[in-house]
Each structure stands twice: as structure tokens, then as C-alpha cells.
mmCIF file of C-alpha atoms in Angstrom:
data_model
loop_
_atom_site.group_PDB
_atom_site.id
_atom_site.type_symbol
_atom_site.label_atom_id
_atom_site.label_comp_id
_atom_site.label_asym_id
_atom_site.label_seq_id
_atom_site.Cartn_x
_atom_site.Cartn_y
_atom_site.Cartn_z
ATOM 1 C CA MET E 30 -34.618 -14.557 -34.244
ATOM 2 C CA GLY E 31 -38.003 -12.617 -34.587
ATOM 3 C CA GLU E 32 -37.948 -8.613 -34.468
ATOM 4 C CA ASP E 33 -39.461 -8.739 -30.584
ATOM 5 C CA ARG E 34 -36.777 -10.906 -29.520
ATOM 6 C CA ARG E 35 -34.042 -9.000 -31.463
ATOM 7 C CA LEU E 36 -35.745 -5.668 -30.003
ATOM 8 C CA ALA E 37 -35.656 -7.137 -26.692
ATOM 9 C CA ALA E 38 -32.074 -8.526 -26.611
ATOM 10 C CA VAL E 39 -30.902 -4.749 -27.859
ATOM 11 C CA VAL E 40 -32.726 -3.313 -24.813
ATOM 12 C CA ALA E 41 -31.352 -5.902 -22.566
ATOM 13 C CA LEU E 42 -28.036 -4.776 -23.645
ATOM 14 C CA ALA E 43 -28.233 -1.412 -23.329
ATOM 15 C CA GLN E 44 -29.712 -2.006 -19.786
ATOM 16 C CA GLY E 45 -26.659 -4.193 -18.743
ATOM 17 C CA MET E 46 -24.302 -1.488 -19.928
ATOM 18 C CA ALA E 47 -26.237 1.089 -18.355
ATOM 19 C CA ALA E 48 -26.089 -0.520 -14.736
ATOM 20 C CA ALA E 49 -22.198 -1.376 -14.770
ATOM 21 C CA HIS E 50 -20.080 0.096 -12.565
ATOM 22 C CA GLY E 51 -17.030 0.912 -14.195
ATOM 23 C CA SER E 52 -15.266 0.055 -17.619
ATOM 24 C CA ARG E 53 -14.697 -3.477 -17.089
ATOM 25 C CA GLU E 54 -18.186 -4.340 -15.924
ATOM 26 C CA ALA E 55 -19.623 -2.554 -18.776
ATOM 27 C CA TRP E 56 -17.121 -4.586 -21.454
ATOM 28 C CA ARG E 57 -18.352 -7.444 -19.706
ATOM 29 C CA ALA E 58 -22.023 -6.682 -20.041
ATOM 30 C CA ALA E 59 -21.459 -5.451 -23.809
ATOM 31 C CA ALA E 60 -19.869 -8.849 -24.881
ATOM 32 C CA ALA E 61 -22.222 -10.849 -22.882
ATOM 33 C CA GLY E 62 -25.385 -9.258 -24.176
ATOM 34 C CA ALA E 63 -24.107 -9.375 -27.937
ATOM 35 C CA CYS E 64 -23.309 -13.080 -27.369
ATOM 36 C CA ARG E 65 -27.083 -13.708 -26.103
ATOM 37 C CA ALA E 66 -28.546 -11.732 -28.591
ATOM 38 C CA LEU E 67 -26.747 -13.456 -31.607
ATOM 39 C CA GLY E 68 -26.952 -17.102 -30.201
ATOM 40 C CA GLY E 69 -23.010 -17.416 -29.881
ATOM 41 C CA SER E 70 -21.277 -19.422 -27.295
ATOM 42 C CA PHE E 71 -18.140 -16.975 -27.088
ATOM 43 C CA ALA E 72 -17.670 -13.237 -27.480
ATOM 44 C CA ALA E 73 -15.123 -10.595 -26.845
ATOM 45 C CA LEU E 74 -14.681 -7.124 -27.079
ATOM 46 C CA SER E 75 -11.179 -5.143 -28.503
ATOM 47 C CA VAL E 76 -9.966 -2.151 -28.619
ATOM 48 C CA TRP E 77 -8.050 -0.605 -31.659
ATOM 49 C CA GLU E 78 -4.774 0.792 -29.785
ATOM 50 C CA ARG E 79 -3.550 3.299 -32.744
ATOM 51 C CA GLU E 80 -0.138 4.263 -30.769
ATOM 52 C CA LEU E 81 0.952 0.743 -30.483
ATOM 53 C CA GLY E 82 -0.768 -0.562 -33.758
ATOM 54 C CA ARG E 83 -2.497 -3.442 -31.986
ATOM 55 C CA LEU E 84 -5.919 -4.789 -31.192
ATOM 56 C CA ARG E 85 -5.881 -5.146 -27.480
ATOM 57 C CA VAL E 86 -8.922 -7.933 -25.936
ATOM 58 C CA LEU E 87 -10.702 -6.215 -23.014
ATOM 59 C CA VAL E 88 -12.980 -9.149 -22.157
ATOM 60 C CA ASN E 89 -13.706 -12.628 -23.298
ATOM 61 C CA VAL E 90 -17.181 -14.129 -22.302
ATOM 62 C CA GLY E 91 -18.697 -17.512 -22.914
ATOM 63 C CA GLU E 92 -16.955 -20.903 -23.618
ATOM 64 C CA LEU E 93 -13.224 -20.084 -23.416
ATOM 65 C CA ALA E 94 -10.584 -21.834 -25.271
ATOM 66 C CA GLU E 95 -7.306 -23.059 -23.603
ATOM 67 C CA GLY E 96 -5.446 -19.808 -22.958
ATOM 68 C CA GLU E 97 -8.341 -17.216 -22.896
ATOM 69 C CA GLU E 98 -8.991 -15.422 -19.929
ATOM 70 C CA GLU E 99 -11.870 -13.216 -19.268
ATOM 71 C CA PHE E 100 -9.775 -10.096 -18.528
ATOM 72 C CA PRO E 101 -6.700 -10.926 -20.101
ATOM 73 C CA GLU E 102 -3.584 -8.796 -19.526
ATOM 74 C CA ASP E 103 -1.533 -9.343 -22.392
ATOM 75 C CA GLU E 104 -3.783 -10.714 -25.178
ATOM 76 C CA ALA E 105 -3.414 -8.545 -28.161
ATOM 77 C CA TYR E 106 -2.807 -8.763 -32.099
ATOM 78 C CA PRO E 107 -0.735 -6.618 -34.242
ATOM 79 C CA VAL E 108 -3.437 -4.861 -36.397
ATOM 80 C CA HIS E 109 -1.453 -5.715 -39.619
ATOM 81 C CA GLN E 110 -2.810 -9.154 -38.954
ATOM 82 C CA PHE E 111 -6.633 -7.872 -39.095
ATOM 83 C CA ALA E 112 -6.147 -5.243 -42.076
ATOM 84 C CA GLU E 113 -10.083 -5.074 -42.116
ATOM 85 C CA ILE E 114 -9.772 -2.799 -38.875
ATOM 86 C CA THR E 115 -7.790 0.001 -40.785
ATOM 87 C CA GLU E 116 -7.825 -0.389 -44.606
ATOM 88 C CA PHE E 117 -11.087 -2.091 -44.839
ATOM 89 C CA LEU E 118 -13.015 0.027 -42.449
ATOM 90 C CA HIS E 119 -11.609 3.277 -43.914
ATOM 91 C CA GLU E 120 -12.629 2.310 -47.492
ATOM 92 C CA GLN E 121 -16.228 1.800 -46.643
ATOM 93 C CA TRP E 122 -16.092 5.165 -44.656
ATOM 94 C CA ALA E 123 -14.742 6.833 -47.827
ATOM 95 C CA GLY E 124 -17.832 5.618 -49.654
ATOM 96 C CA GLY E 125 -20.542 7.206 -47.309
ATOM 97 C CA GLY E 126 -22.280 5.554 -44.238
ATOM 98 C CA GLU E 127 -21.020 3.403 -41.233
ATOM 99 C CA PRO E 128 -19.096 0.000 -41.880
ATOM 100 C CA ASP E 129 -20.885 -3.103 -41.621
ATOM 101 C CA ALA E 130 -20.318 -6.435 -39.858
ATOM 102 C CA TRP E 131 -19.152 -9.278 -41.567
ATOM 103 C CA VAL E 132 -18.749 -13.185 -41.104
ATOM 104 C CA GLU E 133 -16.074 -15.402 -41.251
ATOM 105 C CA THR E 134 -16.053 -19.203 -41.300
ATOM 106 C CA ALA E 135 -13.366 -21.627 -40.258
ATOM 107 C CA GLU E 136 -14.065 -23.135 -44.054
ATOM 108 C CA GLY E 137 -12.346 -19.990 -45.369
ATOM 109 C CA PRO E 138 -13.370 -16.584 -46.525
ATOM 110 C CA ALA E 139 -16.914 -15.545 -46.453
ATOM 111 C CA ALA E 140 -18.721 -14.667 -49.636
ATOM 112 C CA GLY E 141 -17.757 -11.420 -51.071
ATOM 113 C CA ARG E 142 -14.583 -11.072 -48.861
ATOM 114 C CA GLU E 143 -10.802 -10.883 -49.971
ATOM 115 C CA PRO E 144 -8.955 -13.609 -48.743
ATOM 116 C CA GLY E 145 -6.425 -11.621 -47.430
ATOM 117 C CA TYR E 146 -8.680 -10.112 -44.716
ATOM 118 C CA CYS E 147 -9.580 -13.256 -42.810
ATOM 119 C CA HIS E 148 -6.692 -15.653 -43.062
ATOM 120 C CA GLN E 149 -5.867 -14.909 -39.240
ATOM 121 C CA ARG E 150 -9.402 -15.205 -38.328
ATOM 122 C CA VAL E 151 -9.995 -18.337 -40.109
ATOM 123 C CA ALA E 152 -6.800 -20.093 -38.357
ATOM 124 C CA ALA E 153 -8.117 -18.929 -34.938
ATOM 125 C CA LEU E 154 -11.433 -20.196 -35.401
ATOM 126 C CA ARG E 155 -9.956 -23.495 -36.151
ATOM 127 C CA ARG E 156 -7.143 -23.619 -33.512
ATOM 128 C CA ARG E 157 -10.262 -22.884 -31.101
ATOM 129 C CA GLY E 158 -12.834 -25.555 -32.254
ATOM 130 C CA ARG E 159 -15.304 -22.534 -33.696
ATOM 131 C CA GLY E 160 -16.805 -22.716 -36.917
ATOM 132 C CA CYS E 161 -17.998 -19.108 -37.731
ATOM 133 C CA CYS E 162 -17.986 -15.588 -36.287
ATOM 134 C CA VAL E 163 -19.238 -12.206 -36.779
ATOM 135 C CA VAL E 164 -17.115 -9.373 -36.392
ATOM 136 C CA ALA E 165 -18.785 -5.736 -36.034
ATOM 137 C CA PRO E 166 -16.671 -2.415 -35.968
ATOM 138 C CA ILE E 167 -17.451 -0.292 -32.855
ATOM 139 C CA VAL E 168 -17.358 3.534 -34.135
ATOM 140 C CA LEU E 169 -16.874 5.620 -31.510
ATOM 141 C CA HIS E 170 -16.686 9.863 -31.857
ATOM 142 C CA GLY E 171 -16.790 9.155 -35.889
ATOM 143 C CA ARG E 172 -13.481 6.748 -35.694
ATOM 144 C CA ALA E 173 -13.069 3.130 -35.093
ATOM 145 C CA TRP E 174 -12.750 2.517 -31.551
ATOM 146 C CA GLY E 175 -12.521 -1.271 -31.874
ATOM 147 C CA GLU E 176 -14.364 -4.549 -32.687
ATOM 148 C CA LEU E 177 -17.221 -7.006 -30.990
ATOM 149 C CA TYR E 178 -16.580 -10.423 -32.210
ATOM 150 C CA VAL E 179 -19.035 -13.248 -31.514
ATOM 151 C CA ALA E 180 -18.297 -16.711 -32.244
ATOM 152 C CA ARG E 181 -20.349 -20.189 -32.330
ATOM 153 C CA PRO E 182 -18.975 -23.708 -32.033
ATOM 154 C CA ALA E 183 -18.119 -25.820 -35.095
ATOM 155 C CA GLY E 184 -20.891 -27.966 -36.357
ATOM 156 C CA GLU E 185 -23.546 -25.363 -35.359
ATOM 157 C CA ALA E 186 -25.599 -22.859 -37.984
ATOM 158 C CA VAL E 187 -23.144 -20.716 -39.539
ATOM 159 C CA PHE E 188 -23.891 -16.854 -39.195
ATOM 160 C CA GLY E 189 -25.774 -15.343 -42.125
ATOM 161 C CA ARG E 190 -26.393 -11.816 -43.598
ATOM 162 C CA GLY E 191 -29.087 -11.058 -41.220
ATOM 163 C CA ASP E 192 -27.209 -11.751 -38.486
ATOM 164 C CA ALA E 193 -24.275 -9.388 -40.023
ATOM 165 C CA ASP E 194 -26.755 -6.772 -40.026
ATOM 166 C CA PHE E 195 -28.086 -7.340 -36.229
ATOM 167 C CA ALA E 196 -24.235 -7.138 -34.967
ATOM 168 C CA THR E 197 -24.070 -3.742 -36.575
ATOM 169 C CA VAL E 198 -26.966 -2.804 -34.812
ATOM 170 C CA LEU E 199 -25.752 -4.605 -31.700
ATOM 171 C CA ALA E 200 -22.333 -2.511 -32.200
ATOM 172 C CA SER E 201 -23.765 0.782 -32.373
ATOM 173 C CA VAL E 202 -25.637 -0.085 -29.173
ATOM 174 C CA VAL E 203 -22.062 -0.996 -27.231
ATOM 175 C CA ALA E 204 -20.775 2.297 -28.954
ATOM 176 C CA ALA E 205 -23.330 4.554 -27.016
ATOM 177 C CA GLY E 206 -22.794 2.425 -23.801
ATOM 178 C CA ILE E 207 -19.064 2.747 -23.986
ATOM 179 C CA ALA E 208 -19.413 6.710 -24.630
ATOM 180 C CA GLN E 209 -21.628 7.187 -21.528
ATOM 181 C CA THR E 210 -19.171 4.838 -19.109
ATOM 182 C CA GLU E 211 -16.008 7.020 -20.265
ATOM 183 C CA ARG E 212 -18.341 10.136 -19.689
ATOM 184 C CA LEU E 213 -19.177 9.195 -16.135
ATOM 185 C CA GLU E 214 -15.602 7.962 -15.309
ATOM 186 C CA GLU E 215 -14.429 11.285 -16.587
ATOM 187 C CA ALA E 216 -17.098 12.743 -14.099
ATOM 188 C CA ARG E 217 -15.722 10.534 -11.404
ATOM 189 C CA ARG E 218 -12.147 11.302 -12.192
ATOM 190 C CA LEU E 219 -12.733 15.213 -11.972
ATOM 191 C CA ALA E 220 -14.504 14.766 -8.630
ATOM 192 C CA PHE E 221 -11.382 13.397 -7.194
ATOM 193 C CA THR E 222 -8.914 15.383 -8.915
ATOM 194 C CA ASP E 223 -7.424 18.848 -8.546
ATOM 195 C CA SER E 224 -8.045 20.793 -11.591
ATOM 196 C CA LEU E 225 -5.093 23.047 -11.309
ATOM 197 C CA THR E 226 -1.809 20.404 -10.617
ATOM 198 C CA GLY E 227 -3.709 17.266 -11.675
ATOM 199 C CA LEU E 228 -3.112 15.506 -8.102
ATOM 200 C CA ALA E 229 -5.514 13.900 -6.103
ATOM 201 C CA ASN E 230 -7.998 16.331 -4.264
ATOM 202 C CA ARG E 231 -9.132 16.689 -0.733
ATOM 203 C CA ARG E 232 -12.262 14.239 -1.384
ATOM 204 C CA ALA E 233 -10.041 11.831 -2.665
ATOM 205 C CA VAL E 234 -7.762 11.814 0.557
ATOM 206 C CA ASP E 235 -10.744 11.523 2.916
ATOM 207 C CA VAL E 236 -11.901 8.694 0.975
ATOM 208 C CA ARG E 237 -8.439 6.402 0.862
ATOM 209 C CA LEU E 238 -7.047 7.811 4.122
ATOM 210 C CA GLU E 239 -10.669 6.210 5.877
ATOM 211 C CA ARG E 240 -10.187 3.048 4.254
ATOM 212 C CA ALA E 241 -6.369 3.036 5.139
ATOM 213 C CA ILE E 242 -7.188 3.327 8.843
ATOM 214 C CA GLU E 243 -9.845 0.693 8.433
ATOM 215 C CA ARG E 244 -6.946 -1.699 7.225
ATOM 216 C CA HIS E 245 -4.481 -0.668 10.013
ATOM 217 C CA ARG E 246 -7.233 -1.481 12.623
ATOM 218 C CA ARG E 247 -7.719 -4.573 11.035
ATOM 219 C CA ASP E 248 -4.180 -6.058 10.375
ATOM 220 C CA ASP E 249 -1.700 -3.364 11.674
ATOM 221 C CA THR E 250 -0.779 -1.973 8.240
ATOM 222 C CA VAL E 251 1.529 1.116 8.546
ATOM 223 C CA VAL E 252 -0.492 4.059 7.274
ATOM 224 C CA SER E 253 1.743 7.269 6.924
ATOM 225 C CA LEU E 254 0.615 10.696 5.922
ATOM 226 C CA VAL E 255 2.919 13.748 5.172
ATOM 227 C CA VAL E 256 1.125 17.098 5.262
ATOM 228 C CA CYS E 257 3.241 20.071 3.667
ATOM 229 C CA ASP E 258 2.778 23.535 3.628
ATOM 230 C CA LEU E 259 4.371 25.541 0.528
ATOM 231 C CA ASN E 260 6.358 28.335 1.714
ATOM 232 C CA GLY E 261 6.114 31.815 0.027
ATOM 233 C CA LEU E 262 2.904 31.228 -2.264
ATOM 234 C CA LYS E 263 1.372 34.538 -1.078
ATOM 235 C CA ARG E 264 4.626 36.892 -1.618
ATOM 236 C CA VAL E 265 4.605 35.239 -5.233
ATOM 237 C CA ASN E 266 1.150 35.997 -5.872
ATOM 238 C CA ASP E 267 1.643 39.657 -4.531
ATOM 239 C CA THR E 268 4.879 40.160 -6.562
ATOM 240 C CA HIS E 269 4.673 38.398 -9.582
ATOM 241 C CA GLY E 270 0.943 37.532 -10.076
ATOM 242 C CA HIS E 271 -1.305 34.583 -9.755
ATOM 243 C CA ALA E 272 -0.313 33.065 -12.736
ATOM 244 C CA ALA E 273 3.309 32.868 -11.421
ATOM 245 C CA GLY E 274 1.633 31.746 -8.300
ATOM 246 C CA ASP E 275 -0.232 28.700 -10.344
ATOM 247 C CA ARG E 276 3.188 27.835 -11.968
ATOM 248 C CA LEU E 277 4.470 27.424 -8.563
ATOM 249 C CA LEU E 278 1.789 25.117 -7.304
ATOM 250 C CA GLU E 279 2.039 23.092 -10.495
ATOM 251 C CA ARG E 280 5.833 23.001 -10.065
ATOM 252 C CA PHE E 281 5.658 21.989 -6.621
ATOM 253 C CA GLY E 282 2.809 19.466 -7.564
ATOM 254 C CA SER E 283 5.142 17.686 -9.732
ATOM 255 C CA VAL E 284 8.302 17.503 -7.332
ATOM 256 C CA LEU E 285 5.521 15.889 -5.127
ATOM 257 C CA SER E 286 4.374 13.377 -7.401
ATOM 258 C CA LEU E 287 8.004 12.444 -7.883
ATOM 259 C CA CYS E 288 8.874 12.197 -4.625
ATOM 260 C CA GLY E 289 5.611 10.123 -3.837
ATOM 261 C CA ALA E 290 6.821 7.625 -6.364
ATOM 262 C CA MET E 291 9.612 6.492 -4.026
ATOM 263 C CA LEU E 292 6.602 5.027 -2.114
ATOM 264 C CA PRO E 293 4.987 2.230 -3.946
ATOM 265 C CA GLY E 294 1.125 3.203 -4.316
ATOM 266 C CA ALA E 295 1.613 6.459 -2.474
ATOM 267 C CA LEU E 296 -1.321 9.098 -3.335
ATOM 268 C CA ALA E 297 -0.191 12.636 -3.943
ATOM 269 C CA ALA E 298 -2.770 15.378 -3.372
ATOM 270 C CA ARG E 299 -3.487 19.122 -3.054
ATOM 271 C CA LEU E 300 -5.684 19.528 0.067
ATOM 272 C CA GLY E 301 -6.342 23.015 -1.001
ATOM 273 C CA GLY E 302 -4.652 26.845 -0.969
ATOM 274 C CA ASP E 303 -0.806 26.066 -0.571
ATOM 275 C CA GLU E 304 -1.423 22.825 1.577
ATOM 276 C CA PHE E 305 -0.488 19.344 -0.133
ATOM 277 C CA CYS E 306 -0.122 15.724 1.340
ATOM 278 C CA LEU E 307 1.212 12.411 0.576
ATOM 279 C CA LEU E 308 -0.609 9.305 1.841
ATOM 280 C CA ALA E 309 1.663 5.928 1.872
ATOM 281 C CA VAL E 310 0.145 2.595 2.913
ATOM 282 C CA GLY E 311 2.445 -0.252 3.494
ATOM 283 C CA PRO E 312 5.790 1.427 3.396
ATOM 284 C CA PRO E 313 7.869 1.547 6.671
ATOM 285 C CA ALA E 314 7.932 4.910 8.163
ATOM 286 C CA ASP E 315 11.526 5.502 7.737
ATOM 287 C CA GLN E 316 11.119 5.210 4.030
ATOM 288 C CA VAL E 317 8.368 7.904 4.472
ATOM 289 C CA VAL E 318 10.409 10.249 6.140
ATOM 290 C CA LYS E 319 13.503 9.647 3.531
ATOM 291 C CA ALA E 320 10.676 10.710 0.984
ATOM 292 C CA ALA E 321 9.572 13.818 2.785
ATOM 293 C CA GLY E 322 13.255 14.742 3.284
ATOM 294 C CA GLU E 323 13.690 14.660 -0.509
ATOM 295 C CA LEU E 324 10.875 16.619 -1.015
ATOM 296 C CA CYS E 325 12.011 19.507 1.340
ATOM 297 C CA ARG E 326 14.961 19.367 -0.683
ATOM 298 C CA ARG E 327 13.777 19.849 -4.049
ATOM 299 C CA ALA E 328 11.149 22.025 -2.862
ATOM 300 C CA ALA E 329 13.863 24.367 -1.609
ATOM 301 C CA GLU E 330 15.561 24.118 -5.115
ATOM 302 C CA LEU E 331 12.420 25.763 -6.770
ATOM 303 C CA GLU E 332 13.039 29.083 -8.668
ATOM 304 C CA LEU E 333 10.059 30.887 -6.874
ATOM 305 C CA GLY E 334 8.685 30.345 -3.472
ATOM 306 C CA ASP E 335 10.682 29.741 0.060
ATOM 307 C CA GLY E 336 10.596 26.151 0.526
ATOM 308 C CA VAL E 337 8.196 24.039 2.222
ATOM 309 C CA ALA E 338 7.178 23.213 5.454
ATOM 310 C CA CYS E 339 6.700 19.414 6.260
ATOM 311 C CA GLY E 340 5.066 17.202 8.983
ATOM 312 C CA VAL E 341 4.865 13.304 9.019
ATOM 313 C CA ALA E 342 3.035 11.250 11.313
ATOM 314 C CA SER E 343 3.047 7.143 10.655
ATOM 315 C CA THR E 344 1.132 4.604 12.746
ATOM 316 C CA GLU E 345 4.778 2.860 13.039
ATOM 317 C CA ASP E 346 6.123 5.610 15.506
ATOM 318 C CA PRO E 347 5.395 6.025 18.965
ATOM 319 C CA ILE E 348 2.205 8.144 18.408
ATOM 320 C CA GLY E 349 -0.126 5.948 20.222
ATOM 321 C CA PRO E 350 -3.353 4.179 19.082
ATOM 322 C CA VAL E 351 -4.322 5.336 15.724
ATOM 323 C CA ARG E 352 -8.108 4.693 15.404
ATOM 324 C CA SER E 353 -9.316 7.399 13.238
ATOM 325 C CA ALA E 354 -8.450 9.119 10.154
ATOM 326 C CA ARG E 355 -8.877 12.293 12.130
ATOM 327 C CA ARG E 356 -6.138 11.774 14.410
ATOM 328 C CA LEU E 357 -3.271 10.937 12.302
ATOM 329 C CA PHE E 358 -4.123 13.848 10.182
ATOM 330 C CA ARG E 359 -4.054 16.172 13.109
ATOM 331 C CA LEU E 360 -0.627 14.818 14.244
ATOM 332 C CA ALA E 361 0.705 15.421 10.706
ATOM 333 C CA ASP E 362 -0.890 18.706 10.523
ATOM 334 C CA ALA E 363 0.389 19.600 13.959
ATOM 335 C CA ALA E 364 3.733 18.590 12.876
ATOM 336 C CA GLN E 365 3.572 20.654 10.102
ATOM 337 C CA TYR E 366 2.760 23.657 12.323
ATOM 338 C CA ARG E 367 5.736 22.830 14.293
ATOM 339 C CA ALA E 368 7.945 22.906 11.134
ATOM 340 C CA LYS E 369 6.725 25.962 10.006
ATOM 341 C CA ALA E 370 7.044 27.910 12.771
ATOM 342 C CA GLU E 371 10.902 26.595 13.475
ATOM 343 C CA ARG E 372 11.370 27.337 9.432
ATOM 344 C CA ALA E 373 12.770 23.507 9.611
ATOM 345 C CA VAL E 374 14.266 22.332 6.332
ATOM 346 C CA LYS E 375 13.631 19.134 7.008
ATOM 347 C CA PRO E 376 10.821 17.575 8.045
ATOM 348 C CA VAL E 377 8.997 17.192 11.517
ATOM 349 C CA VAL E 378 7.954 13.898 12.346
ATOM 350 C CA ALA E 379 5.449 13.041 15.103
ATOM 351 C CA GLY E 380 6.490 10.676 17.967
ATOM 352 C CA ARG E 381 10.266 11.730 16.983
ATOM 353 C CA ALA E 382 10.569 15.330 17.649
ATOM 354 C CA GLY E 383 11.506 15.487 21.514
ATOM 355 C CA PRO E 384 9.556 17.603 24.219
ATOM 356 C CA ASP E 385 7.631 19.732 21.949
ATOM 357 C CA ASP E 386 6.121 16.721 19.999
ATOM 358 C CA PRO E 387 2.668 17.548 18.407
ATOM 359 C CA VAL E 388 1.907 13.807 20.249
ATOM 360 C CA VAL E 389 2.362 15.387 23.508
ATOM 361 C CA ARG E 390 -0.170 17.856 22.586
ATOM 362 C CA LEU E 391 -2.657 15.889 21.223
ATOM 363 C CA ALA E 392 -2.172 13.117 23.341
ATOM 364 C CA ASP E 393 -5.667 13.492 25.106
ATOM 365 C CA GLU E 394 -7.424 14.092 22.167
ATOM 366 C CA PRO E 395 -10.061 11.848 21.789
ATOM 367 C CA SER E 396 -9.934 9.272 18.606
ATOM 368 C CA GLN E 397 -13.387 8.519 18.357
ATOM 369 C CA ASP E 398 -16.745 10.973 18.852
ATOM 370 C CA GLU E 399 -19.011 10.255 21.726
ATOM 371 C CA GLY E 400 -21.153 7.169 21.219
ATOM 372 C CA GLY E 401 -18.001 5.356 19.296
ATOM 373 C CA GLU E 402 -19.126 6.759 15.995
ATOM 374 C CA ARG E 403 -15.871 7.791 13.751
ATOM 375 C CA ARG E 404 -15.803 10.995 12.052
ATOM 376 C CA ARG E 405 -14.216 12.179 8.803
ATOM 377 C CA PHE E 406 -11.073 13.954 9.410
ATOM 378 C CA ARG E 407 -11.036 17.686 9.122
ATOM 379 C CA GLY E 408 -7.788 19.913 8.866
ATOM 380 C CA ARG E 409 -7.380 23.326 8.104
ATOM 381 C CA HIS E 410 -8.660 23.849 4.502
ATOM 382 C CA ALA E 411 -11.606 21.293 5.127
ATOM 383 C CA PRO E 412 -15.038 22.200 3.820
#
């Protein structure tokens, strides 16, 4: 491949990864771009999971052999079978510089390589009908992150030293793309995470609840919302200091997460200040109320604070049509207000609470704005 074509291939690879939305698309773009650049028929991207002592395949692209999947769930190989990812690479770094890519063939060790380093790859090439491969270490933050693997079918030209050098360049481009993707995903994570408790934040609840209500309107999926107000936070702050108040918020966040685990797929969130919520999509209302009751019980046992006021609203209960996220939130919030006013030690459930049920007070509230445009719901702590 001429220099101009190789430069164009590097640019295309970088652009493909930059345009990816999320890690999976970035992995696919990296493998596919490297495969095209090197004239391969198959490529894979793998990560070295040090804590598990294995290479885990993230993505396979191109001509897949039997048993190979594009995004495998459990394709992994013990690192000791591919010692070059640990021993060989570190030996290279010890001498200075970055580790280079190398070539393996189905005929046996490539020139200049120790036989013990490649027998597993040779066997894999033969088993899958491939004639050769080039393996390029991916280095991220000064450490071996994983590897880029590109193969050609048996009978085609074997990769040469020039291909290996080019693969090293491609691996550097892939490493930069992975680093950028990780930074973007961390930024997205922080945008939807409460920094103190590590729970989801109000923005995450907004997005998830809107989607949940759309699903409820489409196929009647049960959507339930538990809104909680942590009692006694101001007293703790005034008496013991804000550090103690933060510890109380963190402890309650852990309790909320634990109780949320009782509901498959539930989202545990801090809405702001001393207000938290659980959003459950799918589980029956009774199961949600049970989890809310457990939350009240555990919150009452915390060393600081005065328990929690808890309100529940579920589309499975007799609360009338729920066509907007805002309406379900207002119902749960009103139930929580009542629980707080009555110093209830158990959750108050909209539609089950008797004459003073929040549903009665909100019954004439429109579920849609004029013109039929739905609004994002707003609670007490909404911006």
C-alpha cells in the first residue's frame, strides 16, 4: 500500500472512531478500520483484564469463523496462553520505546520470534482457516490496554515487516480513539450522576421517566415512582455539621440502592437536597410498595436522621390515566407530602390512601398542556 493510501486509511480510522456513539461503536470502527487499512479479511479488538488474568474479545469484524460473534459475551482467553501480552511487551518496554506489532503464520513461528509465544495463535489460525495475522499491542496511559488483531485467509499474501510497522501506527490511533471515547463516556456519566451519593441525578430521572411513560402509553407497562424525603437532615447539619449531613445522605443513598435492588432494573436517584426517588418499570405495584416499606424500615434504623417520608404512585393502581411523566411525579410527590405531614412510618400510596388520597386532590389536573404538548415533569427541587 502506498504512503498516500496508508495516510488516508489512518485518517479514515480516526474519523470513524471520532464519529462513534459509545464504546461498542468505537470498538467496531477501530477493528473495521484496521482491517481495511491492512487488507485483512478479519479483525478483532481485545482488552487485557488484569484482575481476571485474561484477554477478552470486545468485537469481531469481517469474515467470522464458526462460533465467532460480532460482540461476543464470553469470548476470552487466559493470558498465560498469550504470554506476549504480558512478558514480551514488558521486556520491550524495559529497553525503552513502545512495543511493536508482530506477525504470526499458520506455518509456525514468524522469523525472530520465540516458539513459546505463538503456538496458541498458530493453532487458532489453522482452526479458523486463516493463513496469517498481525498483532499490535494497544498502549493506553503508558500501560498495555489490549491488542488489535488482523488476519488474512490461507493462501493470501503473508503480512510483512512493513505491515507490522503500519499496524503499530494503527494501534496508536486506536488507543487515542479509545481514550477519547472513555473521556466522553465519563463526561456523560457525570452528567447523569449525583456526585455525593453516586446515584443517578434529576436529569437521569427526567430522561428515564419520560421514556417509561412513553412505553406505558404504548403497551401498558407498569411504571411506578417512589419519592422519598429524608427527615432530620437540617437538624443533623445544624447539630453535627455538614460533613455529618453528607454522611447521612451517603448512608441513605446506599440504603436506597439496596432496596432498589429488590426491583429488577430500578433506577435509584437523588433528586436534590434531601429528596430521593426510585423509578421501577415493569415490576407489579405491590412489589414496589414492599420495597418502599423496606426502605422506610431501614431508614429508621440509621444512626443519624429521623427516618424517611415515602410516597408511591404506580400506573397499576387506581390513579386515573397517566399520560405524562409530570403527572406520575406529582402524584408520588403529593403522597410523600402526606406521609411527611402524618409522620408515617410506612409509605403512603396514591390510590390506596383513603379520602385524603392525593389522587383526589390532583384529579382535575390536566395530564397534558394546551395544544397536547407534553411537558417534562417538575418537582420541588427541579431547576
